[in-house]
Coordinates of C-alpha atoms in Angstrom, one line a residue:
M62 CA 241.8 222.0 345.7
K63 CA 240.6 225.5 346.5
N64 CA 241.7 228.1 344.0
E65 CA 243.3 231.4 345.1
W66 CA 241.2 234.4 344.1
I67 CA 243.3 237.6 343.5
L68 CA 241.5 240.9 343.2
K69 CA 243.5 243.2 340.9
S70 CA 244.7 246.5 342.3
Y71 CA 242.2 249.3 342.2
P72 CA 242.7 252.6 340.5
K73 CA 243.9 255.6 342.5
E74 CA 241.2 257.6 344.0
G75 CA 239.5 260.0 341.5
F76 CA 240.7 258.1 338.4
F77 CA 237.2 257.4 337.2
I78 CA 236.2 261.1 337.4
N79 CA 238.5 261.7 334.3
L80 CA 236.7 259.2 332.2
N81 CA 234.0 260.5 329.9
L82 CA 231.9 257.3 330.0
H83 CA 228.5 258.6 330.8
K84 CA 227.1 257.1 327.5
L85 CA 228.0 253.6 328.7
N86 CA 225.4 253.7 331.4
I87 CA 227.4 251.5 333.8
P88 CA 228.8 252.5 337.2
Y89 CA 232.0 254.5 336.8
H90 CA 233.9 252.4 339.4
I91 CA 233.4 249.2 337.3
A92 CA 234.7 250.7 334.1
S93 CA 237.6 252.4 335.9
K94 CA 238.7 249.1 337.5
I95 CA 238.6 247.2 334.2
F96 CA 240.6 249.9 332.3
W97 CA 243.1 250.2 335.1
S98 CA 243.7 246.5 335.1
R99 CA 244.6 246.7 331.4
D100 CA 247.2 249.5 332.2
L101 CA 244.9 252.1 330.6
K102 CA 245.3 255.0 332.9
N103 CA 244.5 258.1 331.0
P104 CA 241.7 259.1 328.6
D105 CA 243.9 259.1 325.5
D106 CA 245.0 255.5 326.2
I107 CA 241.4 254.4 326.7
K108 CA 240.3 256.2 323.5
N109 CA 243.0 254.6 321.5
F110 CA 242.2 251.2 322.9
I111 CA 238.5 251.3 322.2
N112 CA 239.0 253.0 318.8
I113 CA 241.8 250.7 317.7
N114 CA 240.6 250.6 314.0
E115 CA 241.1 254.3 313.7
N116 CA 244.8 254.1 314.8
N117 CA 247.7 254.2 312.3
I118 CA 250.3 251.8 313.7
Y119 CA 253.6 251.3 311.9
S120 CA 256.5 248.9 312.5
K121 CA 259.7 249.4 310.6
F122 CA 261.5 246.1 309.7
T123 CA 265.1 246.6 308.7
D124 CA 265.1 244.2 305.8
M125 CA 261.5 245.0 304.5
K126 CA 262.6 247.1 301.5
V127 CA 265.2 244.5 300.5
A128 CA 262.6 241.7 300.7
I129 CA 260.1 243.6 298.6
E130 CA 262.5 244.5 295.9
R131 CA 263.7 240.9 295.7
I132 CA 260.2 239.6 295.3
N133 CA 259.4 242.3 292.7
D134 CA 262.6 241.3 290.8
A135 CA 261.4 237.6 290.9
L136 CA 258.0 238.6 289.6
Q137 CA 259.4 240.7 286.8
N138 CA 261.9 238.0 285.8
N139 CA 259.2 235.3 285.9
E140 CA 261.3 233.3 288.5
K141 CA 259.7 230.4 290.3
I142 CA 259.1 231.3 294.0
G143 CA 258.8 228.7 296.7
V144 CA 257.0 229.2 300.0
F145 CA 257.8 227.0 303.0
G146 CA 255.3 227.2 305.9
D147 CA 254.4 225.4 309.0
F148 CA 251.6 223.0 309.6
D149 CA 249.6 224.8 312.3
V150 CA 246.9 227.4 311.6
D151 CA 249.3 230.3 312.0
G152 CA 251.8 228.9 309.5
L153 CA 249.0 227.8 307.1
S154 CA 247.4 231.3 307.2
G155 CA 250.7 233.0 306.6
T156 CA 251.5 230.6 303.8
A157 CA 248.1 231.3 302.2
I158 CA 248.9 235.1 302.5
I159 CA 252.1 234.6 300.5
I160 CA 250.5 232.3 297.9
R161 CA 247.7 234.8 297.3
L162 CA 250.2 237.7 297.2
I163 CA 252.3 236.1 294.5
E164 CA 249.4 234.8 292.5
N165 CA 247.7 238.3 292.6
F166 CA 250.7 239.6 290.8
S167 CA 250.8 236.7 288.3
G168 CA 253.8 235.0 289.9
N169 CA 254.7 231.3 289.9
I170 CA 254.4 230.0 293.5
Y171 CA 255.2 226.6 294.8
P172 CA 254.2 225.8 298.4
L173 CA 255.7 223.1 300.6
I174 CA 254.5 222.2 304.1
P175 CA 256.2 219.6 306.3
K176 CA 254.4 216.6 307.6
R177 CA 254.4 216.6 311.4
E178 CA 255.3 212.9 312.0
Q179 CA 257.7 212.5 309.1
D180 CA 259.5 215.9 308.9
G181 CA 258.9 217.8 312.2
H182 CA 259.1 221.6 312.3
G183 CA 261.4 223.7 310.2
L184 CA 263.2 224.0 306.9
T185 CA 265.5 221.1 305.9
T186 CA 267.8 220.3 303.0
K187 CA 265.2 217.8 301.8
F188 CA 262.8 220.6 301.1
I189 CA 265.5 222.8 299.6
D190 CA 266.4 220.0 297.2
A191 CA 262.7 219.7 296.3
F192 CA 262.5 223.4 295.6
K193 CA 265.7 223.1 293.5
D194 CA 264.1 220.3 291.4
M195 CA 261.1 222.6 290.7
G196 CA 263.5 225.3 289.5
V197 CA 262.8 227.6 292.4
K198 CA 265.1 230.6 292.7
L199 CA 263.6 232.3 295.7
I200 CA 262.2 230.7 298.9
I201 CA 260.0 232.6 301.3
T202 CA 259.6 231.0 304.7
V203 CA 256.6 231.5 306.9
D204 CA 256.5 231.1 310.7
T205 CA 259.9 229.4 310.5
G206 CA 263.4 229.9 309.3
S207 CA 265.1 232.0 312.1
T208 CA 267.2 229.1 313.3
S209 CA 267.8 227.4 309.9
L210 CA 271.4 228.5 309.6
K211 CA 272.9 225.4 307.9
E212 CA 269.8 225.0 305.7
I213 CA 269.9 228.5 304.3
D214 CA 273.7 228.3 303.8
Y215 CA 272.9 225.1 301.7
A216 CA 270.2 227.0 299.8
N217 CA 272.7 229.7 299.0
S218 CA 275.2 227.1 297.7
Q219 CA 272.5 225.9 295.3
G220 CA 271.9 229.4 294.0
I221 CA 268.6 229.9 295.8
D222 CA 267.9 233.1 297.8
T223 CA 265.8 232.9 301.0
I224 CA 263.6 235.5 302.6
V225 CA 262.8 234.5 306.2
T226 CA 259.4 235.7 307.6
D227 CA 259.1 234.4 311.2
H228 CA 258.3 235.5 314.7
H229 CA 260.3 232.9 316.7
L230 CA 263.2 233.8 318.9
N231 CA 266.8 233.4 317.9
D232 CA 269.2 235.3 320.1
G233 CA 272.3 233.7 318.6
E234 CA 273.8 233.8 315.2
Q235 CA 271.4 234.8 312.4
P236 CA 271.0 232.9 309.2
N237 CA 272.7 234.3 306.1
A238 CA 269.4 234.9 304.4
Y239 CA 268.7 237.4 301.6
A240 CA 266.3 239.2 304.0
I241 CA 265.0 238.5 307.5
I242 CA 261.6 239.9 308.5
N243 CA 261.2 239.1 312.2
P244 CA 259.8 241.3 315.1
H245 CA 262.7 239.9 317.3
E246 CA 265.3 240.9 314.8
I247 CA 268.7 242.0 316.2
S248 CA 268.9 245.7 315.1
N249 CA 268.5 249.2 316.4
N250 CA 264.9 249.2 315.4
K251 CA 262.8 247.8 318.3
I252 CA 259.6 246.4 316.9
Q253 CA 256.8 247.4 319.3
N254 CA 254.5 244.5 318.4
D255 CA 254.7 240.8 319.0
Y256 CA 253.4 239.6 315.6
S257 CA 252.4 236.0 314.9
G258 CA 253.9 234.2 311.9
S259 CA 250.9 235.1 309.8
G260 CA 251.1 238.6 311.1
V261 CA 254.7 238.9 309.8
A262 CA 253.6 237.5 306.4
Y263 CA 250.7 240.0 306.4
K264 CA 253.2 242.9 307.0
L265 CA 255.2 241.8 304.0
A266 CA 252.0 241.7 301.9
E267 CA 250.9 245.0 303.2
E268 CA 254.2 246.7 302.4
F269 CA 254.4 245.1 298.9
Y270 CA 250.9 246.5 298.0
K271 CA 252.1 249.9 299.3
Y272 CA 255.2 249.5 297.1
K273 CA 252.9 248.9 294.1
N274 CA 250.6 251.7 295.2
I275 CA 247.6 249.3 295.2
E276 CA 245.0 248.9 298.0
L277 CA 245.4 245.7 300.0
P278 CA 242.3 243.3 299.7
N279 CA 240.5 242.7 303.0
Y280 CA 241.0 238.9 302.9
F281 CA 244.7 239.4 303.8
T282 CA 243.6 240.9 307.1
S283 CA 241.2 237.9 307.5
L284 CA 243.9 235.4 307.1
A285 CA 246.3 237.3 309.4
A286 CA 243.6 237.5 312.1
L287 CA 243.0 233.8 311.8
G288 CA 246.6 233.0 312.5
T289 CA 247.1 235.7 315.1
I290 CA 244.1 234.4 317.2
S291 CA 245.2 230.8 316.8
D292 CA 248.8 231.3 317.8
Q293 CA 247.7 233.1 321.0
V294 CA 250.1 236.1 320.7
S295 CA 249.6 239.3 322.6
L296 CA 246.5 241.3 321.5
K297 CA 248.1 244.6 322.2
S298 CA 249.2 247.3 319.8
E299 CA 248.9 246.3 316.1
N300 CA 247.8 242.7 316.8
R301 CA 244.7 244.1 318.4
K302 CA 244.1 246.1 315.2
I303 CA 244.8 243.1 312.9
V304 CA 242.4 240.9 314.8
S305 CA 239.7 243.6 315.1
D306 CA 239.8 244.5 311.4
G307 CA 240.2 240.8 310.5
L308 CA 237.2 239.7 312.4
K309 CA 235.0 242.2 310.7
A310 CA 236.4 241.0 307.3
L311 CA 235.8 237.4 308.3
G312 CA 232.2 238.2 309.1
K313 CA 231.6 239.0 305.4
T314 CA 234.4 237.0 303.9
N315 CA 234.4 236.2 300.2
L316 CA 236.9 233.4 300.6
P317 CA 234.8 230.3 299.8
G318 CA 236.8 227.9 301.9
L319 CA 236.4 229.9 305.1
R320 CA 232.8 230.6 304.4
E321 CA 232.0 226.8 304.1
L322 CA 234.1 226.0 307.2
F323 CA 232.1 228.7 309.2
I324 CA 228.8 227.1 308.1
I325 CA 230.0 223.8 309.5
S326 CA 231.5 225.3 312.6
R327 CA 228.4 227.3 313.4
Q328 CA 226.4 224.0 313.5
N329 CA 223.3 225.5 311.7
N330 CA 223.2 228.5 314.0
N331 CA 224.0 231.4 311.6
S332 CA 223.6 233.9 314.5
V333 CA 226.8 232.8 316.1
K334 CA 229.1 235.8 316.4
I335 CA 232.5 235.5 314.7
N336 CA 234.8 236.5 317.4
T337 CA 238.1 235.2 319.0
E338 CA 236.2 232.6 320.9
F339 CA 234.5 231.2 317.8
I340 CA 237.9 231.1 315.9
S341 CA 239.8 229.6 318.9
Y342 CA 237.3 226.8 319.8
Y343 CA 235.5 226.0 316.6
V344 CA 237.5 227.1 313.5
A345 CA 241.1 226.6 314.5
P346 CA 240.8 223.0 315.9
R347 CA 239.2 222.0 312.5
L348 CA 241.9 223.7 310.5
N349 CA 244.6 222.1 312.7
A350 CA 243.0 218.6 312.6
P351 CA 244.5 217.4 309.2
G352 CA 248.0 218.4 310.2
R353 CA 247.7 216.8 313.6
L354 CA 246.7 213.5 312.0
G355 CA 249.3 213.6 309.2
D356 CA 249.0 216.0 306.4
S357 CA 247.8 219.7 306.6
E358 CA 247.4 220.0 302.8
P359 CA 243.5 220.0 302.9
S360 CA 243.6 223.0 305.3
L361 CA 246.0 225.0 303.1
Q362 CA 244.0 224.2 300.0
L363 CA 240.8 225.3 301.8
L364 CA 242.5 228.7 302.5
I365 CA 243.7 229.3 299.0
T366 CA 240.8 227.9 296.9
N367 CA 238.5 230.2 295.0
D368 CA 236.2 227.3 293.8
E369 CA 232.9 226.9 295.6
K370 CA 232.5 223.2 295.0
E371 CA 236.1 222.4 296.1
A372 CA 235.6 224.6 299.2
K373 CA 232.5 222.6 300.3
L374 CA 234.3 219.2 299.7
L375 CA 237.4 220.4 301.6
A376 CA 235.3 221.8 304.5
N377 CA 233.4 218.5 304.9
R378 CA 236.7 216.5 304.7
I379 CA 238.3 218.7 307.4
N380 CA 235.3 218.3 309.6
L381 CA 235.5 214.5 309.4
Q382 CA 239.2 214.6 310.2
N383 CA 238.4 216.8 313.2
E384 CA 235.9 214.1 314.5
D385 CA 238.8 211.6 314.3
R386 CA 241.1 214.0 316.1
K387 CA 238.5 214.4 318.9
K388 CA 238.3 210.6 319.3
Y389 CA 242.1 210.3 319.6
S390 CA 242.1 213.2 322.1
A391 CA 239.4 211.6 324.3
E392 CA 241.3 208.3 324.4
A393 CA 244.6 210.1 325.1
W394 CA 243.0 212.0 328.0
E395 CA 241.6 208.9 329.6
L396 CA 245.1 207.4 329.5
A397 CA 246.7 210.5 330.9
L398 CA 244.4 211.0 333.9
P399 CA 245.8 208.1 336.1
I400 CA 249.4 209.1 335.1
I401 CA 248.7 212.6 336.3
E402 CA 247.3 211.3 339.6
K403 CA 250.5 209.3 340.2
Q404 CA 252.6 212.4 339.7
K405 CA 250.3 214.7 341.8
N406 CA 253.2 215.8 344.0
D407 CA 255.5 216.7 341.1
L408 CA 255.8 220.3 340.0
I409 CA 256.2 219.3 336.3
L410 CA 254.1 216.5 334.9
S411 CA 255.4 214.1 332.2
V412 CA 253.0 211.7 330.3
D413 CA 253.9 209.0 327.8
L414 CA 251.4 208.8 325.0
S415 CA 253.3 206.6 322.6
G416 CA 251.0 205.1 320.0
F417 CA 249.1 208.3 319.5
P418 CA 249.6 210.8 316.6
L419 CA 252.3 213.3 317.3
G420 CA 249.8 216.1 316.7
I421 CA 247.7 215.1 319.7
L422 CA 250.5 215.6 322.2
G423 CA 250.4 219.4 322.3
P424 CA 246.7 219.9 322.9
I425 CA 246.8 217.2 325.6
A426 CA 249.8 218.9 327.3
G427 CA 247.7 222.1 327.2
K428 CA 244.7 220.4 328.7
I429 CA 246.9 218.9 331.5
C430 CA 248.3 222.3 332.2
E431 CA 244.9 223.9 332.4
F432 CA 243.5 221.0 334.5
T433 CA 246.4 220.9 337.1
S434 CA 247.9 224.4 336.7
K435 CA 251.3 222.7 336.3
P436 CA 253.7 222.6 333.4
A437 CA 253.2 219.4 331.3
I438 CA 255.5 217.4 329.0
V439 CA 253.6 214.9 326.8
Y440 CA 255.8 212.7 324.7
K441 CA 255.9 209.6 322.5
I442 CA 258.8 207.1 321.9
D443 CA 259.6 206.7 318.2
S444 CA 262.6 204.7 316.9
D445 CA 264.9 205.3 319.9
F446 CA 263.9 208.9 320.1
V447 CA 261.5 210.8 322.4
K448 CA 259.4 213.5 320.7
A449 CA 257.7 215.9 323.2
S450 CA 255.3 218.8 323.2
C451 CA 255.2 221.0 326.3
R452 CA 252.9 223.6 327.8
S453 CA 253.4 225.8 330.8
N454 CA 251.6 228.2 333.1
E455 CA 252.3 231.9 333.7
N456 CA 254.6 231.2 336.6
Y457 CA 257.2 229.1 334.8
D458 CA 259.3 230.1 331.7
L459 CA 259.4 226.7 330.0
F460 CA 261.7 227.8 327.2
I461 CA 264.4 229.1 329.5
S462 CA 264.2 226.0 331.6
L463 CA 264.5 223.6 328.6
S464 CA 267.2 225.8 327.1
E465 CA 269.6 224.6 329.8
F466 CA 269.4 221.2 328.2
S467 CA 269.5 222.3 324.6
K468 CA 272.8 220.5 323.9
K469 CA 271.1 217.2 324.7
F470 CA 268.3 217.8 322.2
E471 CA 268.2 216.7 318.6
R472 CA 265.6 219.4 317.9
F473 CA 264.3 222.1 320.1
G474 CA 262.1 225.3 319.8
G475 CA 259.3 227.3 321.3
H476 CA 258.7 230.1 323.7
K477 CA 257.7 230.8 327.3
R478 CA 254.4 228.9 327.4
A479 CA 254.9 226.3 324.7
A480 CA 257.8 224.3 323.4
G481 CA 258.8 221.1 321.7
F482 CA 261.9 218.9 321.6
T483 CA 263.4 215.6 320.4
I484 CA 265.9 213.7 322.5
K485 CA 267.5 210.3 322.4
E486 CA 265.5 207.8 324.5
K487 CA 268.5 206.8 326.5
L488 CA 269.0 210.4 327.7
F489 CA 265.3 211.2 328.4
H490 CA 264.8 209.8 331.9
D491 CA 268.0 211.5 333.3
F492 CA 266.9 214.8 331.6
I493 CA 263.3 214.7 333.0
S494 CA 264.6 213.9 336.5
K495 CA 266.9 216.9 336.4
L496 CA 264.3 219.2 334.9
K497 CA 261.8 218.3 337.7
N498 CA 264.5 218.8 340.3
N499 CA 265.3 222.2 338.9
A500 CA 261.6 223.1 339.2
F501 CA 261.8 222.6 343.0
L502 CA 264.7 225.2 343.1
S503 CA 262.7 227.7 341.1
K504 CA 259.8 230.0 342.0
L505 CA 257.5 227.3 340.5
S506 CA 257.6 225.5 343.9
T507 CA 255.9 228.4 345.6
H508 CA 252.7 228.2 343.4
D509 CA 250.7 225.1 344.5
T510 CA 247.3 226.5 343.9
K511 CA 245.6 227.9 340.8
E512 CA 245.4 231.7 340.8
I513 CA 242.3 233.4 339.4
E514 CA 242.7 237.1 338.8
I515 CA 239.6 239.2 339.2
D516 CA 239.0 242.6 337.6
A517 CA 236.2 243.9 339.8
E518 CA 233.9 242.8 342.6
I519 CA 230.3 243.9 341.8
D520 CA 226.8 243.5 343.0
I521 CA 224.0 241.5 341.3
E522 CA 222.2 244.8 340.6
D523 CA 225.1 245.7 338.3
L524 CA 224.3 242.8 335.9
T525 CA 222.4 244.9 333.4
P526 CA 222.5 244.7 329.5
S527 CA 224.7 247.8 329.6
L528 CA 227.5 245.8 331.4
W529 CA 227.4 243.2 328.6
K530 CA 227.5 246.0 326.0
F531 CA 230.4 247.6 327.8
T532 CA 232.5 244.4 327.7
D533 CA 231.8 244.2 323.9
L534 CA 233.8 247.5 323.6
L535 CA 236.8 245.7 324.9
E536 CA 236.9 243.0 322.3
P537 CA 238.8 241.3 320.7
F538 CA 239.8 239.2 323.7
G539 CA 242.9 237.1 324.0
V540 CA 246.4 237.2 325.5
D541 CA 247.0 240.5 327.4
N542 CA 243.4 241.4 326.9
H543 CA 241.4 238.8 328.7
E544 CA 237.6 239.0 329.1
P545 CA 236.8 240.9 332.3
V546 CA 236.5 238.6 335.3
F547 CA 233.9 239.6 338.0
L548 CA 233.2 238.5 341.5
I549 CA 229.9 238.6 343.3
K550 CA 229.6 237.5 346.9
N551 CA 226.8 236.1 349.0
L552 CA 224.4 235.0 346.2
L553 CA 221.6 232.6 346.9
P554 CA 220.7 230.4 343.9
N555 CA 217.1 229.8 342.9
E556 CA 217.8 226.6 341.0
I557 CA 220.7 224.2 340.6
L558 CA 220.9 221.7 337.8
K559 CA 223.8 219.3 337.1
V560 CA 224.2 218.7 333.3
G561 CA 226.4 216.9 330.8
K562 CA 226.9 213.2 330.1
E563 CA 228.9 212.8 333.3
K564 CA 226.8 215.4 335.2
N565 CA 230.0 217.3 335.9
H566 CA 228.8 220.7 334.6
I567 CA 226.4 222.9 336.5
K568 CA 223.6 225.3 335.6
I569 CA 222.6 227.8 338.3
T570 CA 219.8 230.3 338.1
F571 CA 219.7 233.6 340.1
H572 CA 217.1 236.3 340.3
R573 CA 217.7 240.0 339.9
N574 CA 214.8 242.4 340.5
G575 CA 212.4 239.6 339.5
K576 CA 214.3 238.7 336.3
K577 CA 216.1 235.4 335.8
I578 CA 219.9 235.3 335.4
E579 CA 221.3 232.1 334.0
S580 CA 224.8 230.8 334.5
I581 CA 226.8 227.8 333.3
G582 CA 229.9 226.3 335.0
F583 CA 231.9 223.6 333.2
N584 CA 233.5 221.0 335.4
L585 CA 232.2 222.8 338.5
A586 CA 229.4 220.4 339.6
E587 CA 231.4 219.1 342.6
K588 CA 231.7 222.7 343.9
I589 CA 228.0 222.9 344.9
S590 CA 225.5 220.3 346.0
K591 CA 222.7 222.2 347.6
I592 CA 221.1 225.7 347.6
E593 CA 223.2 227.8 349.9
Q594 CA 224.9 231.2 349.7
I595 CA 227.8 231.2 347.4
D596 CA 230.5 233.5 345.9
I597 CA 231.0 233.2 342.2
V598 CA 233.7 234.3 339.8
F599 CA 232.6 234.6 336.2
T600 CA 232.8 236.3 332.8
L601 CA 229.9 237.6 330.8
K602 CA 228.6 235.6 327.8
T603 CA 226.2 236.6 325.1
N604 CA 224.3 233.7 323.3
I605 CA 222.4 234.4 320.1
W606 CA 220.0 231.8 318.8
R607 CA 217.8 232.6 315.8
E608 CA 218.4 236.3 316.3
K609 CA 217.4 236.1 320.0
V610 CA 219.9 237.5 322.5
N611 CA 220.4 235.7 325.8
Y612 CA 222.8 237.1 328.5
Q613 CA 224.5 234.5 330.6
L614 CA 227.2 234.2 333.3
N615 CA 230.1 231.9 332.4
L616 CA 231.2 230.6 335.8
I617 CA 234.9 230.2 336.4
D618 CA 234.8 229.2 340.1
I619 CA 232.4 228.8 343.0
E620 CA 232.9 228.8 346.7
K621 CA 230.6 228.7 349.7
S622 CA 230.2 232.1 351.2
E623 CA 231.9 233.0 354.4
I624 CA 229.1 234.7 356.3
K625 CA 230.1 236.5 359.4
Q626 CA 227.8 236.1 362.3
I627 CA 227.0 239.2 364.4
F628 CA 226.6 238.7 368.1

């Protein structure tokens, strides 16, 4: 299927004249188009964007002071404090923040993390009873709790206060918690930043240190960046600052667990840059692996240990579990492919992966969505219930669509692009049929092709080291700040090489003023079979091996050039 290339709107005439970018040594029209596409339309906005570390950004949470004073009372009275987190990287990073916060002030902290298969997401009375048995008087939730109304009422009845730190939506009745710290809180204070779960925990830690008039250690920012990147929240406003500061701190981290995991993830290449790509594709999958296969305890322990030997053992253990996770994922993908093919005319895809660990379902749903550009529901049948993980594209609000069926679900949660639910098996097939039918009636039915948005069309002469350096200024990349996407037309390759075990990837070499420009395209081998003029869509990639820098094009799509003949 041919993808639809969409060139973003260009700036108004004269916009680039106002930009003081002469030091960047790249054509003004390229820089102006890239800034314009990020809604940066005046010099002040551009300056604030590039110099994000120098900005003072402050969000006022209604219950923050109440939460801080309650934690301070618990510390002064030597109360036992429980922390209840989630089993993904965001939840684990936020839990590690709270553990280190309480321990740094000599508090008694007792963490509990649910097991994905046995417990699912969220606080339950089972865990409240466990905290009660430990003698806990205050529970702090991380990345969860906003919808735990009955559970928090139960905690109250047991004489246990709860501070909810979360970022998930709850537009209905709020839990009767001692304090709620949530950027989506219902109040007159509109929080201007879409924090992750670890980001909210970080704000609590940051404000507590201010309350104590003590400087916040850098590793709190490192942990917040880890969770923020992994949870794929918007990298605008303070999230951009958290990730930017956090990546710098991660580059010189003194946390032994992360240091050992980075060594393994870098695969003996210490020159690998610690950026959002490295965290997303190499670190986060490893930290997620234990939780996906059963118990996330090793990952949490890795984030909170201060012991070098334990850190090395945990990093190796997590890496082995990640290898197992990759085997399961490969088997699941092979099973999913023919099912996808059978449903190729459906607007929403549903795939049964019963027999696989529950933690594999989400990543496979994401892979199906990326592969087909369609929303995907991947599920397993377990004891008369269907447990599902869902992922969607930018055109379809999955959470709103599923919310129409919320009364049928035993459990349900998520947001626009990702969700999960549990439903009785006997109700599932009628539900999925109605959901797919509703999709035909929505705007989803008008998007049959994958859309690729392009920031700027350029010439091969523009591919200078300065362009790579300019894109570095725009980091960190992520949601709402994607890597700049470029288009060059009518290029003639010098060399084409199909690579990979299945020969499904492609390496193409071009020449610019006598210098070689290398490119790599994953799963694009079928797009080109011979040397002919082509149009390419790509991002810029910098590879570093043993201190040597190599600039490369990361191909997103390839099409044969449409050359107009002149008569």
